[in-house]
mmCIF file with all atom_site columns, C-alpha atoms in Angstrom:
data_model
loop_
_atom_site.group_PDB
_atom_site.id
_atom_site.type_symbol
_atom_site.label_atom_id
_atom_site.label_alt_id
_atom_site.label_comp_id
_atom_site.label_asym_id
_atom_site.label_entity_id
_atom_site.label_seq_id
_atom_site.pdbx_PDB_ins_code
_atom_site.Cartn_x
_atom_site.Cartn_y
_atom_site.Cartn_z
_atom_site.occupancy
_atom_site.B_iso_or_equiv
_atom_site.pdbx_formal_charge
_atom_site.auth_seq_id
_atom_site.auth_comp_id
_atom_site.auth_asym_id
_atom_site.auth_atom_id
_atom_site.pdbx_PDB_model_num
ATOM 1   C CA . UNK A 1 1   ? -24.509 2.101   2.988   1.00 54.00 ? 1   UNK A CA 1
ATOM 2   C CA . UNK A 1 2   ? -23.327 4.709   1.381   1.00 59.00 ? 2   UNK A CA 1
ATOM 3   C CA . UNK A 1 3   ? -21.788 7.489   3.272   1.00 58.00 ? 3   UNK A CA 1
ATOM 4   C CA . UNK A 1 4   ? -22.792 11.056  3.230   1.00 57.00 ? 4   UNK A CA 1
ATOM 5   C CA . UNK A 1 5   ? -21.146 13.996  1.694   1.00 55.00 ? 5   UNK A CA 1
ATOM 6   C CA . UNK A 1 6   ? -20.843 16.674  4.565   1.00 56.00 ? 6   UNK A CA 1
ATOM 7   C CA . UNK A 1 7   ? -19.268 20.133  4.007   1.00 55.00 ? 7   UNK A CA 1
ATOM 8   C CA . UNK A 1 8   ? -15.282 20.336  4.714   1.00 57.00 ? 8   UNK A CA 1
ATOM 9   C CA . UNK A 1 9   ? -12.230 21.292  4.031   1.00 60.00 ? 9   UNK A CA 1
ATOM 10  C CA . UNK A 1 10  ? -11.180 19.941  0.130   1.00 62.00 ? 10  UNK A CA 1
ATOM 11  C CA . UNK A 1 11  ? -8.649  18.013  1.852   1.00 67.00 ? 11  UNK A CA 1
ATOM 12  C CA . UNK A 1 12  ? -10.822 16.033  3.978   1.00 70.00 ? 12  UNK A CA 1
ATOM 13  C CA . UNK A 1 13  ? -12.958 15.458  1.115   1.00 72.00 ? 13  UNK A CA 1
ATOM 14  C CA . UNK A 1 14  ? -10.519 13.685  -0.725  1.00 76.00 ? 14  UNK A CA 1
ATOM 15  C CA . UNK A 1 15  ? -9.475  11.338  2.278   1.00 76.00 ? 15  UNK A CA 1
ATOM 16  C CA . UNK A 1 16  ? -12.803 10.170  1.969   1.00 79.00 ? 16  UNK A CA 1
ATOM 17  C CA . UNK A 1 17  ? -13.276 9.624   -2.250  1.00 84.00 ? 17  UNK A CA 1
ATOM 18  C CA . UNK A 1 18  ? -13.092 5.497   -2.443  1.00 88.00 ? 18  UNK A CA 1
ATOM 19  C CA . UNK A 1 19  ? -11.102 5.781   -5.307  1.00 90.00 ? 19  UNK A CA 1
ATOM 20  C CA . UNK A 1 20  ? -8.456  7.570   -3.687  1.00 88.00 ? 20  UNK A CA 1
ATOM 21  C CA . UNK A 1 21  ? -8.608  5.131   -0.613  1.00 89.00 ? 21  UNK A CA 1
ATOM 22  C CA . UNK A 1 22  ? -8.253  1.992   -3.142  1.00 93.00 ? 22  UNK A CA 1
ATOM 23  C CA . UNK A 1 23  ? -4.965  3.457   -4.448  1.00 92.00 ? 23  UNK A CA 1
ATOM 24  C CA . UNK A 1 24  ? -3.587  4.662   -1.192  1.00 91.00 ? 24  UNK A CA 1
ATOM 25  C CA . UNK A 1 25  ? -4.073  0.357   0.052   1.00 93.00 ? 25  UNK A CA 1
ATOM 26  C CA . UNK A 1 26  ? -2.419  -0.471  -3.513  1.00 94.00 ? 26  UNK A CA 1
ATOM 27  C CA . UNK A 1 27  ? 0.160   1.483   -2.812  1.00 93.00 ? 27  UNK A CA 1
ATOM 28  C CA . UNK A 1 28  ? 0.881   0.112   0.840   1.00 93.00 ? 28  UNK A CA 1
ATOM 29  C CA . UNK A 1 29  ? 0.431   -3.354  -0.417  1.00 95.00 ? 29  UNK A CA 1
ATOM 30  C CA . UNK A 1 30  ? 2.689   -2.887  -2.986  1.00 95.00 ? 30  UNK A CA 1
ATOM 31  C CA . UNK A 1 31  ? 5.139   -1.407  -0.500  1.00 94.00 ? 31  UNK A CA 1
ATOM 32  C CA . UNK A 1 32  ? 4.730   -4.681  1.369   1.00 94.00 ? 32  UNK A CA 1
ATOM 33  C CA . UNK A 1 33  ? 5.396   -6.575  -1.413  1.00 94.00 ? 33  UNK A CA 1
ATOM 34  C CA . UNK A 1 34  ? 8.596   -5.343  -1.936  1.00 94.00 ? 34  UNK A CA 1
ATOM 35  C CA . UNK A 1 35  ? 9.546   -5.394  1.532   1.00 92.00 ? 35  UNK A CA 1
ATOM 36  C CA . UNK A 1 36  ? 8.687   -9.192  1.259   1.00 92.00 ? 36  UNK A CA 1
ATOM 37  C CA . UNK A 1 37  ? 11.302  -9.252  -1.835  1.00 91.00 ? 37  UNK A CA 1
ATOM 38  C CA . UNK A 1 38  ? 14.175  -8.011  -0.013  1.00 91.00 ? 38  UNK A CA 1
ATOM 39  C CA . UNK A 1 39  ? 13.421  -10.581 2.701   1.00 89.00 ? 39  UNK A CA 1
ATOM 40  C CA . UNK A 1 40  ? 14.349  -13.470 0.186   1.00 87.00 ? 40  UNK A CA 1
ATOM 41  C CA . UNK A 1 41  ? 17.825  -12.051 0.745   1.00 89.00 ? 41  UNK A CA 1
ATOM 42  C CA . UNK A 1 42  ? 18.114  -13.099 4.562   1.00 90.00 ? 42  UNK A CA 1
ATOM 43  C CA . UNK A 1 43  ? 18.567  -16.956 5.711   1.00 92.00 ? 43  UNK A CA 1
ATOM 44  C CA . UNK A 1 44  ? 15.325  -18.802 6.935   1.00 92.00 ? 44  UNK A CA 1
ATOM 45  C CA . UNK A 1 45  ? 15.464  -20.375 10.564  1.00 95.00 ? 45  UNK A CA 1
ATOM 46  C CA . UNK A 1 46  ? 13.116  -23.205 11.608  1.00 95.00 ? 46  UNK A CA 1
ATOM 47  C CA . UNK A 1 47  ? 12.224  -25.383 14.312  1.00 95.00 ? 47  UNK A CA 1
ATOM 48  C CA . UNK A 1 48  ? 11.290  -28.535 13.571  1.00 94.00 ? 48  UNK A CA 1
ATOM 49  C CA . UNK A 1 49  ? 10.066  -31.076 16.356  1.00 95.00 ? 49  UNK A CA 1
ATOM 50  C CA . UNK A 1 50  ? 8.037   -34.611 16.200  1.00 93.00 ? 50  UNK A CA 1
ATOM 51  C CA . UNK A 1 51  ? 6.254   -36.290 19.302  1.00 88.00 ? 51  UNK A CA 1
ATOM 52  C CA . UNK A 1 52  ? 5.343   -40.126 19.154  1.00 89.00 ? 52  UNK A CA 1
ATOM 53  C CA . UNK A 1 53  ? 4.983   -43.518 20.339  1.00 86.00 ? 53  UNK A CA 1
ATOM 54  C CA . UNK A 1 54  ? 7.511   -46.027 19.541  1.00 88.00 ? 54  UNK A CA 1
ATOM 55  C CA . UNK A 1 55  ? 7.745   -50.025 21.166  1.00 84.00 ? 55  UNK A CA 1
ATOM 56  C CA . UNK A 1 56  ? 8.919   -53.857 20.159  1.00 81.00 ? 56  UNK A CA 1
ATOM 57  C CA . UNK A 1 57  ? 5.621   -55.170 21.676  1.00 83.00 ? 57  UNK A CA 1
ATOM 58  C CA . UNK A 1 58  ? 2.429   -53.832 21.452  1.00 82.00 ? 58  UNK A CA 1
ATOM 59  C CA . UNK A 1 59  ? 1.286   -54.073 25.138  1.00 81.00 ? 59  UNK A CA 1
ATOM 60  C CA . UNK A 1 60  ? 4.187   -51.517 26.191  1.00 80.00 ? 60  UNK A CA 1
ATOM 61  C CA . UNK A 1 61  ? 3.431   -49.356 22.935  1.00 79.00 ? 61  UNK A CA 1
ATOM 62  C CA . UNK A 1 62  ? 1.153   -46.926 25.242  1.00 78.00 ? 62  UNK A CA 1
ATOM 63  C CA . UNK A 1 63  ? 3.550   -46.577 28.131  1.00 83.00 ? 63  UNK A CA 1
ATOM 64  C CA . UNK A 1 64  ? 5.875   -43.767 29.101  1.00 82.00 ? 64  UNK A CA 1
ATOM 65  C CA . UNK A 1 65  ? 8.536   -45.567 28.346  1.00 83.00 ? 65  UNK A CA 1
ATOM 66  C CA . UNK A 1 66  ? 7.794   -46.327 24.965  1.00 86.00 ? 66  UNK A CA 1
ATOM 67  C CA . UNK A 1 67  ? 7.598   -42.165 24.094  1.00 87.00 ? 67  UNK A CA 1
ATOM 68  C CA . UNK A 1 68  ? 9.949   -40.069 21.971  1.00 90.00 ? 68  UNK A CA 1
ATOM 69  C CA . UNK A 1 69  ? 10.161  -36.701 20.573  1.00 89.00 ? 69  UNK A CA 1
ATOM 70  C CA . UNK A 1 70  ? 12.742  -34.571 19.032  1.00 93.00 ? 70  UNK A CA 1
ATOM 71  C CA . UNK A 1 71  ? 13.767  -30.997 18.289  1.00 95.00 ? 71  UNK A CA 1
ATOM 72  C CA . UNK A 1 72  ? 16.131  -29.609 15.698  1.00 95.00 ? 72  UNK A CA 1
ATOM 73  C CA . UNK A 1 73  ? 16.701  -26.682 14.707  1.00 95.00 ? 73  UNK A CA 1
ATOM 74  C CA . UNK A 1 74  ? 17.551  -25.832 11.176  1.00 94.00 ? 74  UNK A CA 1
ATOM 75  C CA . UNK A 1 75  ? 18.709  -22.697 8.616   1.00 94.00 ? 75  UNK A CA 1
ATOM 76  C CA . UNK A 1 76  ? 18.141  -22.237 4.976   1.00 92.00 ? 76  UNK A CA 1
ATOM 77  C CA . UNK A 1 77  ? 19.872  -19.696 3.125   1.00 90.00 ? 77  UNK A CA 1
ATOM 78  C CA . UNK A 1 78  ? 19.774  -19.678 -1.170  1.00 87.00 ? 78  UNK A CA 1
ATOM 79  C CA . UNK A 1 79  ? 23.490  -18.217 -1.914  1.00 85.00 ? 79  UNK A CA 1
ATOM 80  C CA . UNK A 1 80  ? 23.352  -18.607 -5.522  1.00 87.00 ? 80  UNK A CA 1
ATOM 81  C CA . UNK A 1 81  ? 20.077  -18.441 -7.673  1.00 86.00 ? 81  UNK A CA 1
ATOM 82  C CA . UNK A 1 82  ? 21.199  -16.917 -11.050 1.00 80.00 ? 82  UNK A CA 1
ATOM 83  C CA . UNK A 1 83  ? 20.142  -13.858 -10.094 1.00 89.00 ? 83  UNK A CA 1
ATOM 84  C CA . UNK A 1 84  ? 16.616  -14.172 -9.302  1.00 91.00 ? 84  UNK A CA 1
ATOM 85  C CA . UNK A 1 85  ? 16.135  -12.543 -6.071  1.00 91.00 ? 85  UNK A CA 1
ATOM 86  C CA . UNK A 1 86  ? 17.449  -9.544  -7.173  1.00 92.00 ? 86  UNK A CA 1
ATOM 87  C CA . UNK A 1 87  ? 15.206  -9.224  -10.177 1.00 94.00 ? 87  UNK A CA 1
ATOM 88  C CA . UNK A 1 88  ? 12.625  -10.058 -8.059  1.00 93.00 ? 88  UNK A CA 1
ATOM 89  C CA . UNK A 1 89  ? 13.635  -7.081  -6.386  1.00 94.00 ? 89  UNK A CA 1
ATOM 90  C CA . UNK A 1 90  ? 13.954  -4.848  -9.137  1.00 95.00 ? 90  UNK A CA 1
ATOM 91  C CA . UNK A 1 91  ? 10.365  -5.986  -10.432 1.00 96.00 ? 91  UNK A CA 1
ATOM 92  C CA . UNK A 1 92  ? 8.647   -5.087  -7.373  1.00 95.00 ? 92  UNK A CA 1
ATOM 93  C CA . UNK A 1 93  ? 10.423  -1.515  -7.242  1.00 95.00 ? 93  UNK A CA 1
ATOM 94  C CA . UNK A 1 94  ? 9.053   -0.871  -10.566 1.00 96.00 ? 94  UNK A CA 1
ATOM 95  C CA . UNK A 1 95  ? 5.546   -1.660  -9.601  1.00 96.00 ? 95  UNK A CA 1
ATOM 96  C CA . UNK A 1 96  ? 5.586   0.147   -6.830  1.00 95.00 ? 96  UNK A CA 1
ATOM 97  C CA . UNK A 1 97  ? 7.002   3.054   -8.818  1.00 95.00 ? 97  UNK A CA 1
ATOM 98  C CA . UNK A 1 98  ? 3.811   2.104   -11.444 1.00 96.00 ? 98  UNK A CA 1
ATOM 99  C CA . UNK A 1 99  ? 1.405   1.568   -8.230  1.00 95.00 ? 99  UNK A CA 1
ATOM 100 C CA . UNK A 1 100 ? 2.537   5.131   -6.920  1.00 94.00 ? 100 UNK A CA 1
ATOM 101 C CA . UNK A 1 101 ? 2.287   7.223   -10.359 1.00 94.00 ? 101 UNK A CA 1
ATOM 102 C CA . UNK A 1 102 ? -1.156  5.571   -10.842 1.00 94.00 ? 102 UNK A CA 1
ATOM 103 C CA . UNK A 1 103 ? -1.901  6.686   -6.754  1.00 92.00 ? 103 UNK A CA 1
ATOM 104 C CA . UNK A 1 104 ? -0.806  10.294  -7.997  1.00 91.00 ? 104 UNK A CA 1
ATOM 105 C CA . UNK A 1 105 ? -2.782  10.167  -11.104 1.00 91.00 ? 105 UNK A CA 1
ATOM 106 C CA . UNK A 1 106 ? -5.674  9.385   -8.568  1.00 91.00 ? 106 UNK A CA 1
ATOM 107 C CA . UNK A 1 107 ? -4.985  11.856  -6.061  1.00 87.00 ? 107 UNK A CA 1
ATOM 108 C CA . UNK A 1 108 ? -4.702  14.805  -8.983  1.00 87.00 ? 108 UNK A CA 1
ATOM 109 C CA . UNK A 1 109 ? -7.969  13.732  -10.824 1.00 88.00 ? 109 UNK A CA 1
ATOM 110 C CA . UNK A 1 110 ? -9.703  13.782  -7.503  1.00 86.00 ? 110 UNK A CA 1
ATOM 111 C CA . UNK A 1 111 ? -8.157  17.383  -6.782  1.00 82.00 ? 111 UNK A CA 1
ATOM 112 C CA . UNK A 1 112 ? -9.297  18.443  -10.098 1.00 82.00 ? 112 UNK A CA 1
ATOM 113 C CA . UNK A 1 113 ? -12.830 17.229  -9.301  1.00 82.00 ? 113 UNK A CA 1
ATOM 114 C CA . UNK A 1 114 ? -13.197 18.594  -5.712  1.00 76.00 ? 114 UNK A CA 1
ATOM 115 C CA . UNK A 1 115 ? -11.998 22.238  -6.878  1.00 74.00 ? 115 UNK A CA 1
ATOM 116 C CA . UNK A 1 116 ? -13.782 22.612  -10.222 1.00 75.00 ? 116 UNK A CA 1
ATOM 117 C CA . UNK A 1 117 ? -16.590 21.228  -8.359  1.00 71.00 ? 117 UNK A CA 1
ATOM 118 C CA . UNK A 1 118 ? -16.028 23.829  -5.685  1.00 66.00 ? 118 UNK A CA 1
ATOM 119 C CA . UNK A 1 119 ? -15.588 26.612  -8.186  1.00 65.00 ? 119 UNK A CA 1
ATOM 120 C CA . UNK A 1 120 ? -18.916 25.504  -10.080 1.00 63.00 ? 120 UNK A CA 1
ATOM 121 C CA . UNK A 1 121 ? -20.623 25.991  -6.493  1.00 59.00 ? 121 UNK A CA 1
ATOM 122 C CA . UNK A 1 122 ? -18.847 29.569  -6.328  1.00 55.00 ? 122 UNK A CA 1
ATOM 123 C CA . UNK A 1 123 ? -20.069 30.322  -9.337  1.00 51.00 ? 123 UNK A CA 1
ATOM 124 C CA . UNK A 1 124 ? -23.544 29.167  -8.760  1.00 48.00 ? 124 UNK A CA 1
ATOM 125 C CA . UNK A 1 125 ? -23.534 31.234  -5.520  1.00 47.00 ? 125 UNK A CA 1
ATOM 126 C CA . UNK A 1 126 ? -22.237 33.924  -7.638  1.00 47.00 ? 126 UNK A CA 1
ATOM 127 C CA . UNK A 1 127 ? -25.245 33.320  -9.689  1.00 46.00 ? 127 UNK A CA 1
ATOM 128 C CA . UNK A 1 128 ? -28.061 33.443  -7.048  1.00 44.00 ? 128 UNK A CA 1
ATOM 129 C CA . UNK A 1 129 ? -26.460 36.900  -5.964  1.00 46.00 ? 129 UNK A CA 1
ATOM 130 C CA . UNK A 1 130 ? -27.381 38.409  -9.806  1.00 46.00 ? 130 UNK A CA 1
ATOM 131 C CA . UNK A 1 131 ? -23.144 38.872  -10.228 1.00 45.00 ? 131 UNK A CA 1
ATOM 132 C CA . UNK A 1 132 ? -20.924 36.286  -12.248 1.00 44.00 ? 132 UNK A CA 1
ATOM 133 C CA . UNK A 1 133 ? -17.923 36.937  -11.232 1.00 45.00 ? 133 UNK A CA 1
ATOM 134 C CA . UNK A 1 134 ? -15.242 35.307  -14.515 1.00 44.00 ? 134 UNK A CA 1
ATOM 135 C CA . UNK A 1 135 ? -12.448 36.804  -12.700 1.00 45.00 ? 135 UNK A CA 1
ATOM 136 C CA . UNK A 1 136 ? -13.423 34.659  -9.032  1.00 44.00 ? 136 UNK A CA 1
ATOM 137 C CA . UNK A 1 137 ? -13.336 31.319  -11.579 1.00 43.00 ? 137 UNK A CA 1
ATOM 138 C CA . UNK A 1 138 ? -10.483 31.957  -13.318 1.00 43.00 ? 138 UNK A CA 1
ATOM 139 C CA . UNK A 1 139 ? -8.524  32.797  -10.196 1.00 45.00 ? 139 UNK A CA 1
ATOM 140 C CA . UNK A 1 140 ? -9.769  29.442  -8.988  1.00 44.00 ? 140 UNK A CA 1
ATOM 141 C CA . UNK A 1 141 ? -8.089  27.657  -11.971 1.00 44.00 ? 141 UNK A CA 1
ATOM 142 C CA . UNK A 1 142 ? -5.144  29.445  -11.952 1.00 46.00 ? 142 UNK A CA 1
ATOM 143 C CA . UNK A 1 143 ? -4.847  27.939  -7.900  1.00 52.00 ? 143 UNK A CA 1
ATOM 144 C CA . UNK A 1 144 ? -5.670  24.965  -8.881  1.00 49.00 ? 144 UNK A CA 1
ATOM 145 C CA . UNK A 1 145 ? -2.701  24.871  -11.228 1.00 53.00 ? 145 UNK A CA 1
ATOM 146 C CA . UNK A 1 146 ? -0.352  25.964  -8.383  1.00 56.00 ? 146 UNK A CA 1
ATOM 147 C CA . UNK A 1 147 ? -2.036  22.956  -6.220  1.00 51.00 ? 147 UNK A CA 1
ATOM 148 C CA . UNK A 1 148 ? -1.433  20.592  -8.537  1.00 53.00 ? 148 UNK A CA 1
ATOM 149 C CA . UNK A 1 149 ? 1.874   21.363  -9.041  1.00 54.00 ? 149 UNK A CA 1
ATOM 150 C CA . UNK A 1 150 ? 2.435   20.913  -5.481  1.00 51.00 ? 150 UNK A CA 1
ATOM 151 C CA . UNK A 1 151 ? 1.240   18.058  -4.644  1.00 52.00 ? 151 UNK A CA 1
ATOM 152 C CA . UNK A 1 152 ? 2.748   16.167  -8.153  1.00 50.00 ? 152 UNK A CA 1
ATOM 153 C CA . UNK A 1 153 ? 6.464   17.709  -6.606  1.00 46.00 ? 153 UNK A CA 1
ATOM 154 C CA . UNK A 1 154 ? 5.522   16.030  -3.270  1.00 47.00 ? 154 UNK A CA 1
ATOM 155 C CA . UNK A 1 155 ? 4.202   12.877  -4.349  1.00 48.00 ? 155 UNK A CA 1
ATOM 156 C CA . UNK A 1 156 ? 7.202   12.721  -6.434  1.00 46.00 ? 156 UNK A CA 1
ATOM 157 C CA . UNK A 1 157 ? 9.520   12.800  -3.037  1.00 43.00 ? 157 UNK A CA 1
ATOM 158 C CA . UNK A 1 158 ? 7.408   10.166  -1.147  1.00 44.00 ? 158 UNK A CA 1
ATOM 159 C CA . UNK A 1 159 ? 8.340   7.928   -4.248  1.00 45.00 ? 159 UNK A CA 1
ATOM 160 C CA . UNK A 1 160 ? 11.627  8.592   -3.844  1.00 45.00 ? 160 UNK A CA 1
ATOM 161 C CA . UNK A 1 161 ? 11.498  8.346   -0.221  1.00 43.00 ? 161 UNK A CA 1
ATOM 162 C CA . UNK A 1 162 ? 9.624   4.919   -0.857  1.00 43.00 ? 162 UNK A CA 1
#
């Protein structure tokens, strides 16, 4: 099924482009990943228990009496690994650094699509009237310029934020 394109606000319309979606999820996965990383720093806790039957003669082996169990808790903490979990850590920063600069990449082809798309329909309009207006498009370029400027300097902050 293949959803229909409905007239909307640009933005919208790029919420809804597949390719954008795929590299919004790469992004959060990768974020996830390196969340993951930094847990390798923290100790592990567990709870280990065992239930069973245990007897010297078999006719008492199914009795109450002949039950045990146990419970013990236990902690595992790596203090010294040459260094591994913290290149670990410093590999999955620079993917998501990659992931995110691929998700802007995305995001500013998409833009580029949607307006000159939009400014193609303008023109067309334009057309239909008998008037082509050069000055409309290229005041349409020259925006689209200024947006993409704006959104590369805020995708830049969410990676740093990230």
């Amino acid at each position: 099924y293949i959803e229909p394109v409905g007239v909307g606000l640009p933005g919208q319309l790029l919420l809804r482009r597949p390719d954008v979606r795929v590299a919004e999820r790469q992004v959060n996965a990768q974020a996830a990943l390196l969340g993951a990383s930094k847990t390798d720093w923290l100790p592990s806790f567990f709870l280990n228990g065992s239930f069973g039957y245990a007897s010297h003669d078999m006719k008492d082996f199914t009795r109450r009496s002949s039950m045990t169990w146990s419970i013990a808790p236990s902690m595992s903490w790596t203090i010294f690994n040459g260094g591994q979990r913290a290149n670990n850590v410093r590999l999955q920063r620079a993917q998501l650094d990659e992931t995110i600069n691929q998700f802007n990449t995305t995001v500013l082809t998409a833009v580029q699509e949607v307006d000159i798309s939009e400014a193609f329909d303008g023109l067309a309009v334009e057309e239909d009237a008998g008037f082509v207006g050069r000055q409309g498009v290229r005041h349409d370029l020259v925006s689209l310029g200024e947006l993409l400027r704006f959104r590369l300097i805020t995708f830049a902050l969410v990676a740093l934020v990230v």
